[in-house]
Amino acid sequence: MGIYLPIAEISVNVFVLLAMGAAVGFLSGMFGVGGGFLITPLLIFYNIPPAIAVATGANQVIASSFSGALSHMKRGSLDFKLGGVLLTGGIVGSTGGIFVFAFLRRLGQLDLFISLSYVALLGTVGTIMLIESVSVLRATRSGAAPVLKKSGQHNWIHRLPLKMRFRASKLFVSIIPVLGLGASIGFLSSVTGVGGGFIMVPALIYLLKVPTNVVIGTSLFQIIFTSAFTTLVHATTNQTVDVMLAFLLMAGGVAGAQYGAKAGQKLRGEQLRALLALLVLAVAIRLAIDLFVTPPNLYSLSGAGLN
Amino acid sequence: MKGLGTLTIAIFLSLLAAVVPTGAQTPSVESIQIGLSTDNVSITAGFSGADLTIFGSLENPDPLVARQGRYDVIVVLEGPPKPVVVRRKDRVLGVWVNLDSETFENVPVSYSVATTRPLQDITDPNSYRQLSLGSSNLYMQPADAGDSPATIEEFTAALRERKTATGLYSENVGGVQFLSQNLFRATVRLAPNVPVGTHKARAFLFKSGLFIKESSAQLEIRKSGFEQSIFRAAHDYSFLYGVFAVSLAMITGWLGRLVFRKD
């Protein structure tokens, strides 16, 4: 069944979009990530203009992170104060990202920039995760007890000034790295459409030493607002949010997420991470191939204005 | 909402004028008329391209010429003019990057042609150029006239090629058929990505290869109710639209949890 997307201005198949949303929802439920880093490349492979894929991807991320954050709020595994500081940085980064986005779009380099950032981002994160999870898998197989990271050990980050106490996270830390982390993820979110959970979670654990149980909830909490802000700004400055497209993806996504979460409970943590790493790398490789293979059309047309 | 295979646009025929000879002695000068009974076409949710039928009539045709089939009609449906940037990808360190570009002003977004016979059989290339008729004779005005003619020519050719490949520029040979001596029917293709806006339908009459007369009418193509409302909202009330998009996502996320929750 075809449906005409009012903003993307093309006809697409409803079931393809629902299935895409469900598949990504399944994976995001399984791995506990928002899924924005999968949705945007998938939309681009499906010929949705990258500018619209990015803005609509951000819109879709709100739905999955909102429902996730609600469960964490109920369990009390959400640090509002930490989330608030991250968010302040996030808004600044996101605003900057929007200007870069509009500027690159005028130059005609937006598509290239989006692909390059995805390849760099997913390639790095995927490789690190794969190495980490494979070494854990190997260690458990050989019977050795996994070496735990010593918590409480202080690194350079803890010597920075402007310290603040975060009670729910049992943390006393400078707000500079927190703001910086929030800002970089906000920037990424507005330029690439990702929520940034897959970067935020490891950064909070390894850099700021936030207890693992509050990390996911807090990260989801801040992603809701960063994505919401990104969606709003894209809607007002670029008019690239397609609600019809976003809604179809969300509808498939919320259903898929539940089955994914169930499937995820049957797998062990490091197996899950290895699988997610492979998936992330596969997306990165697919995008990288497109950059190097001779395109079927060397010429492309676009409107001279923003549209 | 109506189904979409064929959009038929009937006409006001000035048949009376053609059938009833008015002044017995007036020298017969042929002319052509097209008229649209509706001045707008809506694109609905299921739109995947359509054929648009336009009816028209010849006035004062010479019966002998008509019988010998020496009247030819070319109908053009031209989309609104817009500036276009053509970009060329080149390899930089192995990666394909948009490097050179050329901006053209007032390029018709779409250009569908229907003809009685192949274009080269109707009249000579010179006449087409004078009438700037046919996608290959459209003059594409570069915004920066200082660029070298070779570059401009290369990008103009690329622009036409991309427009044709995406179906926005199309040619339907045999798409104009005479139903009687006076009456003809033209079928022009609307691509699935046909742009919204004011389109201009023009009909050109040729007699034995000579251009005689032209007639035109306007047609508004727009998105139908729901799609149009979304599009307008996104552009006219973009902030409220953004708020709506965010709320929709939150409600969907909340409902999803309510329906499927397991904790």
PDB file of C-alpha atoms in Angstrom, chain A residues 2-7 9-11 59-60 62-64 66-68 70-71 74-75 105-109 111-112 116 224-225 227-229 231-232 235-239 241-244 246-247 250-251 254-255 258-259 261-262 265 290-305 307, chain B residues 43-49 83-91 93-99 103-104 154-155 158-159 161-163 165-166 192-196 223 226-228 230-232 234-236 238-257 260-263:
ATOM      1  CA  GLY A   2       1.533   3.292  -1.080  1.00  0.00           C
ATOM      2  CA  ILE A   3       1.307   6.481   0.895  1.00  0.00           C
ATOM      3  CA  TYR A   4       2.352   9.973  -0.137  1.00  0.00           C
ATOM      4  CA  LEU A   5       4.608  11.669   2.397  1.00  0.00           C
ATOM      5  CA  PRO A   6       3.652  15.345   2.540  1.00  0.00           C
ATOM      6  CA  ILE A   7       7.084  16.725   3.465  1.00  0.00           C
ATOM      7  CA  GLU A   9       7.091  14.596  -1.288  1.00  0.00           C
ATOM      8  CA  ILE A  10       7.425  11.022  -2.449  1.00  0.00           C
ATOM      9  CA  SER A  11       5.256   7.916  -2.388  1.00  0.00           C
ATOM     10  CA  ASN A  59      11.427  12.909  16.010  1.00  0.00           C
ATOM     11  CA  GLN A  60      11.142   9.113  16.095  1.00  0.00           C
ATOM     12  CA  ILE A  62      11.592  10.860  21.203  1.00  0.00           C
ATOM     13  CA  ALA A  63       8.938   8.151  21.204  1.00  0.00           C
ATOM     14  CA  SER A  64      11.243   5.265  22.084  1.00  0.00           C
ATOM     15  CA  PHE A  66      10.142   8.605  26.299  1.00  0.00           C
ATOM     16  CA  SER A  67       8.622   5.192  26.849  1.00  0.00           C
ATOM     17  CA  GLY A  68      11.977   3.884  28.109  1.00  0.00           C
ATOM     18  CA  LEU A  70       9.017   6.314  31.950  1.00  0.00           C
ATOM     19  CA  SER A  71       9.950   2.816  33.141  1.00  0.00           C
ATOM     20  CA  LYS A  74       9.122   4.413  38.017  1.00  0.00           C
ATOM     21  CA  ARG A  75      12.095   2.335  39.166  1.00  0.00           C
ATOM     22  CA  ARG A 105      22.839  22.049   3.060  1.00  0.00           C
ATOM     23  CA  ARG A 106      23.335  25.326   1.228  1.00  0.00           C
ATOM     24  CA  LEU A 107      26.828  24.225   0.193  1.00  0.00           C
ATOM     25  CA  GLY A 108      25.500  20.902  -1.134  1.00  0.00           C
ATOM     26  CA  GLN A 109      27.772  18.941   1.208  1.00  0.00           C
ATOM     27  CA  ASP A 111      24.721  14.307   2.387  1.00  0.00           C
ATOM     28  CA  LEU A 112      28.459  13.732   2.358  1.00  0.00           C
ATOM     29  CA  LEU A 116      31.062  10.641   6.801  1.00  0.00           C
ATOM     30  CA  ILE A 224      14.089  12.947  25.051  1.00  0.00           C
ATOM     31  CA  PHE A 225      14.767  16.633  25.476  1.00  0.00           C
ATOM     32  CA  SER A 227      15.742  15.127  20.394  1.00  0.00           C
ATOM     33  CA  ALA A 228      12.627  17.160  21.116  1.00  0.00           C
ATOM     34  CA  PHE A 229      14.654  20.351  20.855  1.00  0.00           C
ATOM     35  CA  THR A 231      12.960  18.232  16.171  1.00  0.00           C
ATOM     36  CA  LEU A 232      11.550  21.643  17.063  1.00  0.00           C
ATOM     37  CA  ALA A 235      10.800  21.994  12.062  1.00  0.00           C
ATOM     38  CA  THR A 236      11.117  25.772  12.381  1.00  0.00           C
ATOM     39  CA  THR A 237      14.332  26.441  10.441  1.00  0.00           C
ATOM     40  CA  ASN A 238      14.416  23.720   7.773  1.00  0.00           C
ATOM     41  CA  GLN A 239      10.813  22.372   7.609  1.00  0.00           C
ATOM     42  CA  VAL A 241      10.209  16.953   9.851  1.00  0.00           C
ATOM     43  CA  ASP A 242       7.711  14.614   8.199  1.00  0.00           C
ATOM     44  CA  VAL A 243       5.153  13.663  10.874  1.00  0.00           C
ATOM     45  CA  MET A 244       3.526  11.077   8.631  1.00  0.00           C
ATOM     46  CA  ALA A 246       7.751   9.673  11.863  1.00  0.00           C
ATOM     47  CA  PHE A 247       4.401   8.313  13.006  1.00  0.00           C
ATOM     48  CA  MET A 250       7.051   5.078  15.820  1.00  0.00           C
ATOM     49  CA  ALA A 251       3.996   2.844  15.484  1.00  0.00           C
ATOM     50  CA  VAL A 254       6.837   0.737  20.003  1.00  0.00           C
ATOM     51  CA  ALA A 255       5.429  -2.680  19.086  1.00  0.00           C
ATOM     52  CA  GLN A 258       8.536  -5.074  23.430  1.00  0.00           C
ATOM     53  CA  TYR A 259       9.419  -8.249  21.556  1.00  0.00           C
ATOM     54  CA  ALA A 261      13.179  -6.579  25.116  1.00  0.00           C
ATOM     55  CA  LYS A 262      11.858 -10.106  25.652  1.00  0.00           C
ATOM     56  CA  GLN A 265      16.505 -11.176  28.251  1.00  0.00           C
ATOM     57  CA  ASP A 290      28.458   4.164  -0.901  1.00  0.00           C
ATOM     58  CA  LEU A 291      31.105   6.805  -0.427  1.00  0.00           C
ATOM     59  CA  PHE A 292      33.731   4.970  -2.476  1.00  0.00           C
ATOM     60  CA  VAL A 293      31.729   3.213  -5.184  1.00  0.00           C
ATOM     61  CA  THR A 294      31.223   5.233  -8.362  1.00  0.00           C
ATOM     62  CA  PRO A 295      27.685   6.607  -8.092  1.00  0.00           C
ATOM     63  CA  PRO A 296      25.276   5.750 -10.932  1.00  0.00           C
ATOM     64  CA  ASN A 297      24.655   9.473 -11.439  1.00  0.00           C
ATOM     65  CA  LEU A 298      27.458  11.935 -11.098  1.00  0.00           C
ATOM     66  CA  TYR A 299      25.050  14.837 -11.374  1.00  0.00           C
ATOM     67  CA  SER A 300      22.393  15.767  -8.886  1.00  0.00           C
ATOM     68  CA  LEU A 301      19.773  18.507  -8.768  1.00  0.00           C
ATOM     69  CA  SER A 302      18.557  20.493  -5.830  1.00  0.00           C
ATOM     70  CA  GLY A 303      16.581  23.629  -5.237  1.00  0.00           C
ATOM     71  CA  ALA A 304      18.622  26.786  -5.013  1.00  0.00           C
ATOM     72  CA  GLY A 305      16.925  27.891  -1.813  1.00  0.00           C
ATOM     73  CA  ASN A 307      14.338  23.361  -0.334  1.00  0.00           C
TER      74      ASN A 307
ATOM     75  CA  ILE B  43      -2.611  14.780  -5.194  1.00  0.00           C
ATOM     76  CA  THR B  44      -3.962  12.294  -2.664  1.00  0.00           C
ATOM     77  CA  ALA B  45      -2.197   9.913  -0.280  1.00  0.00           C
ATOM     78  CA  GLY B  46      -2.027   7.112  -2.834  1.00  0.00           C
ATOM     79  CA  PHE B  47      -0.654   9.244  -5.656  1.00  0.00           C
ATOM     80  CA  SER B  48       1.878   7.425  -7.810  1.00  0.00           C
ATOM     81  CA  GLY B  49       1.742   9.429 -11.002  1.00  0.00           C
ATOM     82  CA  PRO B  83      15.907  27.996  -9.580  1.00  0.00           C
ATOM     83  CA  VAL B  84      17.908  24.763  -9.683  1.00  0.00           C
ATOM     84  CA  VAL B  85      21.446  23.883  -8.616  1.00  0.00           C
ATOM     85  CA  VAL B  86      23.153  21.143 -10.637  1.00  0.00           C
ATOM     86  CA  ARG B  87      26.073  19.536  -8.836  1.00  0.00           C
ATOM     87  CA  ARG B  88      28.748  17.217 -10.167  1.00  0.00           C
ATOM     88  CA  LYS B  89      30.476  14.612  -8.023  1.00  0.00           C
ATOM     89  CA  ASP B  90      34.190  14.100  -8.401  1.00  0.00           C
ATOM     90  CA  ARG B  91      36.615  11.807  -6.688  1.00  0.00           C
ATOM     91  CA  LEU B  93      40.928  10.866  -2.089  1.00  0.00           C
ATOM     92  CA  GLY B  94      38.746   8.034  -3.320  1.00  0.00           C
ATOM     93  CA  VAL B  95      35.538   9.553  -1.940  1.00  0.00           C
ATOM     94  CA  TRP B  96      32.855  10.938  -4.243  1.00  0.00           C
ATOM     95  CA  VAL B  97      32.231  14.552  -3.310  1.00  0.00           C
ATOM     96  CA  ASN B  98      30.020  17.248  -4.819  1.00  0.00           C
ATOM     97  CA  LEU B  99      32.533  19.675  -6.268  1.00  0.00           C
ATOM     98  CA  THR B 103      22.828  27.416 -10.725  1.00  0.00           C
ATOM     99  CA  PHE B 104      20.080  27.961 -13.288  1.00  0.00           C
ATOM    100  CA  GLU B 154      27.736  20.336 -19.747  1.00  0.00           C
ATOM    101  CA  PHE B 155      25.550  21.224 -16.766  1.00  0.00           C
ATOM    102  CA  ALA B 158      23.056  17.056 -17.146  1.00  0.00           C
ATOM    103  CA  LEU B 159      20.032  19.034 -15.930  1.00  0.00           C
ATOM    104  CA  GLU B 161      19.156  14.255 -18.424  1.00  0.00           C
ATOM    105  CA  ARG B 162      18.303  14.166 -14.676  1.00  0.00           C
ATOM    106  CA  LYS B 163      14.864  15.698 -15.294  1.00  0.00           C
ATOM    107  CA  ALA B 165      15.445  10.252 -15.877  1.00  0.00           C
ATOM    108  CA  THR B 166      13.198  11.185 -12.954  1.00  0.00           C
ATOM    109  CA  PRO B 192       4.828  10.606  -9.173  1.00  0.00           C
ATOM    110  CA  ASN B 193       6.967  13.482  -7.934  1.00  0.00           C
ATOM    111  CA  VAL B 194       5.072  16.131  -9.925  1.00  0.00           C
ATOM    112  CA  PRO B 195       5.604  19.476  -8.238  1.00  0.00           C
ATOM    113  CA  VAL B 196       2.705  21.365  -6.741  1.00  0.00           C
ATOM    114  CA  LYS B 223      -1.790  18.237  -2.441  1.00  0.00           C
ATOM    115  CA  PHE B 226      -4.877  16.094   4.515  1.00  0.00           C
ATOM    116  CA  GLU B 227      -1.444  16.155   2.871  1.00  0.00           C
ATOM    117  CA  GLN B 228      -1.920  19.802   1.995  1.00  0.00           C
ATOM    118  CA  ILE B 230       0.320  18.962   6.875  1.00  0.00           C
ATOM    119  CA  PHE B 231       2.495  20.661   4.273  1.00  0.00           C
ATOM    120  CA  ARG B 232       0.972  24.081   4.921  1.00  0.00           C
ATOM    121  CA  ALA B 234       4.859  22.676   8.405  1.00  0.00           C
ATOM    122  CA  HIS B 235       5.605  25.848   6.485  1.00  0.00           C
ATOM    123  CA  ASP B 236       3.169  28.420   7.887  1.00  0.00           C
ATOM    124  CA  SER B 238       6.421  25.644  11.699  1.00  0.00           C
ATOM    125  CA  PHE B 239       6.901  26.105  15.444  1.00  0.00           C
ATOM    126  CA  LEU B 240       3.458  24.742  16.350  1.00  0.00           C
ATOM    127  CA  TYR B 241       4.044  21.945  13.851  1.00  0.00           C
ATOM    128  CA  GLY B 242       7.265  21.071  15.677  1.00  0.00           C
ATOM    129  CA  VAL B 243       5.442  21.088  19.018  1.00  0.00           C
ATOM    130  CA  PHE B 244       2.830  18.798  17.492  1.00  0.00           C
ATOM    131  CA  ALA B 245       5.501  16.416  16.167  1.00  0.00           C
ATOM    132  CA  VAL B 246       7.127  16.230  19.604  1.00  0.00           C
ATOM    133  CA  SER B 247       3.811  15.689  21.423  1.00  0.00           C
ATOM    134  CA  LEU B 248       2.812  13.013  18.928  1.00  0.00           C
ATOM    135  CA  ALA B 249       6.054  11.168  19.628  1.00  0.00           C
ATOM    136  CA  MET B 250       5.578  11.416  23.403  1.00  0.00           C
ATOM    137  CA  ILE B 251       1.975  10.247  23.244  1.00  0.00           C
ATOM    138  CA  THR B 252       2.956   7.331  20.996  1.00  0.00           C
ATOM    139  CA  GLY B 253       5.772   6.398  23.370  1.00  0.00           C
ATOM    140  CA  TRP B 254       3.453   6.603  26.394  1.00  0.00           C
ATOM    141  CA  LEU B 255       0.662   4.639  24.680  1.00  0.00           C
ATOM    142  CA  GLY B 256       3.165   2.041  23.513  1.00  0.00           C
ATOM    143  CA  ARG B 257       4.247   1.505  27.095  1.00  0.00           C
ATOM    144  CA  PHE B 260       2.715  -3.403  25.810  1.00  0.00           C
ATOM    145  CA  ARG B 261       4.272  -2.905  29.230  1.00  0.00           C
ATOM    146  CA  LYS B 262       5.566  -5.914  31.082  1.00  0.00           C
ATOM    147  CA  ASP B 263       6.705  -4.434  34.397  1.00  0.00           C
TER     148      ASP B 263
END
